[in-house]
């Protein structure tokens, strides 16, 4: 089976080289960084790849991004009532994030 796959891939690469499909590849001549891939436990790699390809973030990461946005809003806010509301919202989001991380 692997010989069939190797031949299929070799054929695809030869065809792409002949048609010039690979000429404008932005990664040509650059090494591939596989550090994140190998740092991910083997049993989670496929799931993480699917999530990444779908531009879907794990809930804890999504919360981290929301927290950063709220912190930036807090820094820029001049109204004290709005600042207090943002502060409470940040605390709530941080609590949710911490609970998610603890449960994993």
PDB file of C-alpha atoms in Angstrom:
ATOM      1  CA  UNK A   1       0.000   0.000   0.000  1.00  0.00           C
ATOM      2  CA  UNK A   2       2.781   2.471   0.881  1.00  0.00           C
ATOM      3  CA  UNK A   3       4.459   1.887  -2.515  1.00  0.00           C
ATOM      4  CA  UNK A   4       1.198   2.897  -4.198  1.00  0.00           C
ATOM      5  CA  UNK A   5       1.024   6.058  -2.081  1.00  0.00           C
ATOM      6  CA  UNK A   6       4.695   6.885  -2.721  1.00  0.00           C
ATOM      7  CA  UNK A   7       4.182   6.469  -6.484  1.00  0.00           C
ATOM      8  CA  UNK A   8       1.033   8.603  -6.420  1.00  0.00           C
ATOM      9  CA  UNK A   9       2.785  11.399  -4.531  1.00  0.00           C
ATOM     10  CA  UNK A  10       5.837  11.229  -6.814  1.00  0.00           C
ATOM     11  CA  UNK A  11       3.589  11.422  -9.846  1.00  0.00           C
ATOM     12  CA  UNK A  12       1.735  14.428  -8.445  1.00  0.00           C
ATOM     13  CA  UNK A  13       5.001  16.244  -7.692  1.00  0.00           C
ATOM     14  CA  UNK A  14       6.419  15.528 -11.177  1.00  0.00           C
ATOM     15  CA  UNK A  15       3.207  16.765 -12.813  1.00  0.00           C
ATOM     16  CA  UNK A  16       3.174  19.918 -10.652  1.00  0.00           C
ATOM     17  CA  UNK A  17       6.816  20.636 -11.537  1.00  0.00           C
ATOM     18  CA  UNK A  18       6.117  20.190 -15.266  1.00  0.00           C
ATOM     19  CA  UNK A  19       3.076  22.454 -15.253  1.00  0.00           C
ATOM     20  CA  UNK A  20       4.840  25.123 -13.169  1.00  0.00           C
ATOM     21  CA  UNK A  21       2.332  24.811 -10.345  1.00  0.00           C
ATOM     22  CA  UNK A  22       5.126  24.789  -7.754  1.00  0.00           C
ATOM     23  CA  UNK A  23       7.061  27.708  -9.254  1.00  0.00           C
ATOM     24  CA  UNK A  24       5.281  30.404  -7.209  1.00  0.00           C
ATOM     25  CA  UNK A  25       5.235  28.441  -3.950  1.00  0.00           C
ATOM     26  CA  UNK A  26       5.989  30.935  -1.128  1.00  0.00           C
ATOM     27  CA  UNK A  27       7.601  28.138   0.914  1.00  0.00           C
ATOM     28  CA  UNK A  28      10.073  27.096  -1.795  1.00  0.00           C
ATOM     29  CA  UNK A  29      13.547  26.724  -0.308  1.00  0.00           C
ATOM     30  CA  UNK A  30      12.330  27.271   3.263  1.00  0.00           C
ATOM     31  CA  UNK A  31      12.441  24.645   5.961  1.00  0.00           C
ATOM     32  CA  UNK A  32       9.189  23.446   7.451  1.00  0.00           C
ATOM     33  CA  UNK A  33       8.755  24.192  11.151  1.00  0.00           C
ATOM     34  CA  UNK A  34       7.352  21.018  12.689  1.00  0.00           C
ATOM     35  CA  UNK A  35       8.114  21.937  16.303  1.00  0.00           C
ATOM     36  CA  UNK A  36       4.446  22.562  17.223  1.00  0.00           C
ATOM     37  CA  UNK A  37       3.465  19.321  15.507  1.00  0.00           C
ATOM     38  CA  UNK A  38       5.885  17.203  17.509  1.00  0.00           C
ATOM     39  CA  UNK A  39       5.224  19.105  20.755  1.00  0.00           C
ATOM     40  CA  UNK A  40       1.562  18.104  20.503  1.00  0.00           C
ATOM     41  CA  UNK A  41       0.890  14.657  22.013  1.00  0.00           C
ATOM     42  CA  UNK A  42       0.335  12.073  19.268  1.00  0.00           C
ATOM     43  CA  UNK A  43      -3.210  11.306  20.399  1.00  0.00           C
ATOM     44  CA  UNK A  44      -4.197  15.001  20.024  1.00  0.00           C
ATOM     45  CA  UNK A  45      -2.460  15.818  16.715  1.00  0.00           C
ATOM     46  CA  UNK A  46      -5.310  14.938  14.358  1.00  0.00           C
ATOM     47  CA  UNK A  47      -7.899  16.775  16.437  1.00  0.00           C
ATOM     48  CA  UNK A  48      -5.701  19.871  16.736  1.00  0.00           C
ATOM     49  CA  UNK A  49      -5.009  19.801  12.974  1.00  0.00           C
ATOM     50  CA  UNK A  50      -8.731  19.642  12.203  1.00  0.00           C
ATOM     51  CA  UNK A  51      -9.444  22.540  14.582  1.00  0.00           C
ATOM     52  CA  UNK A  52      -6.591  24.591  13.131  1.00  0.00           C
ATOM     53  CA  UNK A  53      -7.677  23.978   9.525  1.00  0.00           C
ATOM     54  CA  UNK A  54     -11.235  25.014  10.448  1.00  0.00           C
ATOM     55  CA  UNK A  55      -9.946  28.184  12.163  1.00  0.00           C
ATOM     56  CA  UNK A  56     -11.577  26.955  15.349  1.00  0.00           C
ATOM     57  CA  UNK A  57      -9.892  27.733  18.638  1.00  0.00           C
ATOM     58  CA  UNK A  58     -10.184  25.655  21.801  1.00  0.00           C
ATOM     59  CA  UNK A  59     -12.506  27.383  24.308  1.00  0.00           C
ATOM     60  CA  UNK A  60      -9.687  28.362  26.715  1.00  0.00           C
ATOM     61  CA  UNK A  61      -7.722  30.024  23.897  1.00  0.00           C
ATOM     62  CA  UNK A  62     -10.833  31.860  22.705  1.00  0.00           C
ATOM     63  CA  UNK A  63     -11.356  33.152  26.245  1.00  0.00           C
ATOM     64  CA  UNK A  64      -7.722  34.294  26.399  1.00  0.00           C
ATOM     65  CA  UNK A  65      -8.238  36.339  23.247  1.00  0.00           C
ATOM     66  CA  UNK A  66     -11.445  37.866  24.644  1.00  0.00           C
ATOM     67  CA  UNK A  67      -9.620  38.763  27.862  1.00  0.00           C
ATOM     68  CA  UNK A  68      -6.892  40.568  25.916  1.00  0.00           C
ATOM     69  CA  UNK A  69      -9.489  42.557  23.947  1.00  0.00           C
ATOM     70  CA  UNK A  70     -11.282  43.536  27.162  1.00  0.00           C
ATOM     71  CA  UNK A  71      -7.988  44.565  28.805  1.00  0.00           C
ATOM     72  CA  UNK A  72      -7.210  46.829  25.849  1.00  0.00           C
ATOM     73  CA  UNK A  73     -10.685  48.351  26.095  1.00  0.00           C
ATOM     74  CA  UNK A  74     -10.160  48.837  29.827  1.00  0.00           C
ATOM     75  CA  UNK A  75      -6.892  50.727  29.228  1.00  0.00           C
ATOM     76  CA  UNK A  76      -8.558  53.043  26.725  1.00  0.00           C
ATOM     77  CA  UNK A  77     -11.785  53.629  28.643  1.00  0.00           C
ATOM     78  CA  UNK A  78     -12.136  57.030  30.330  1.00  0.00           C
ATOM     79  CA  UNK A  79     -15.538  56.569  31.958  1.00  0.00           C
ATOM     80  CA  UNK A  80     -15.164  55.147  35.480  1.00  0.00           C
ATOM     81  CA  UNK A  81     -18.492  53.273  35.375  1.00  0.00           C
ATOM     82  CA  UNK A  82     -17.563  51.617  32.086  1.00  0.00           C
ATOM     83  CA  UNK A  83     -14.103  50.784  33.451  1.00  0.00           C
ATOM     84  CA  UNK A  84     -15.660  49.085  36.471  1.00  0.00           C
ATOM     85  CA  UNK A  85     -17.980  47.056  34.226  1.00  0.00           C
ATOM     86  CA  UNK A  86     -15.017  46.009  32.068  1.00  0.00           C
ATOM     87  CA  UNK A  87     -12.984  45.085  35.159  1.00  0.00           C
ATOM     88  CA  UNK A  88     -15.775  42.803  36.379  1.00  0.00           C
ATOM     89  CA  UNK A  89     -16.120  41.266  32.925  1.00  0.00           C
ATOM     90  CA  UNK A  90     -12.361  40.582  32.780  1.00  0.00           C
ATOM     91  CA  UNK A  91     -12.465  38.901  36.185  1.00  0.00           C
ATOM     92  CA  UNK A  92     -15.401  36.748  35.074  1.00  0.00           C
ATOM     93  CA  UNK A  93     -13.668  35.725  31.834  1.00  0.00           C
ATOM     94  CA  UNK A  94     -10.448  34.914  33.705  1.00  0.00           C
ATOM     95  CA  UNK A  95     -12.391  32.727  36.129  1.00  0.00           C
ATOM     96  CA  UNK A  96     -14.024  30.852  33.229  1.00  0.00           C
ATOM     97  CA  UNK A  97     -10.620  30.398  31.576  1.00  0.00           C
ATOM     98  CA  UNK A  98      -9.061  29.086  34.791  1.00  0.00           C
ATOM     99  CA  UNK A  99     -11.910  26.636  35.322  1.00  0.00           C
ATOM    100  CA  UNK A 100     -11.552  25.354  31.760  1.00  0.00           C
ATOM    101  CA  UNK A 101      -7.806  24.889  32.134  1.00  0.00           C
ATOM    102  CA  UNK A 102      -8.178  23.111  35.479  1.00  0.00           C
ATOM    103  CA  UNK A 103     -10.708  20.647  34.063  1.00  0.00           C
ATOM    104  CA  UNK A 104      -8.351  19.494  31.305  1.00  0.00           C
TER     105      UNK A 104
END
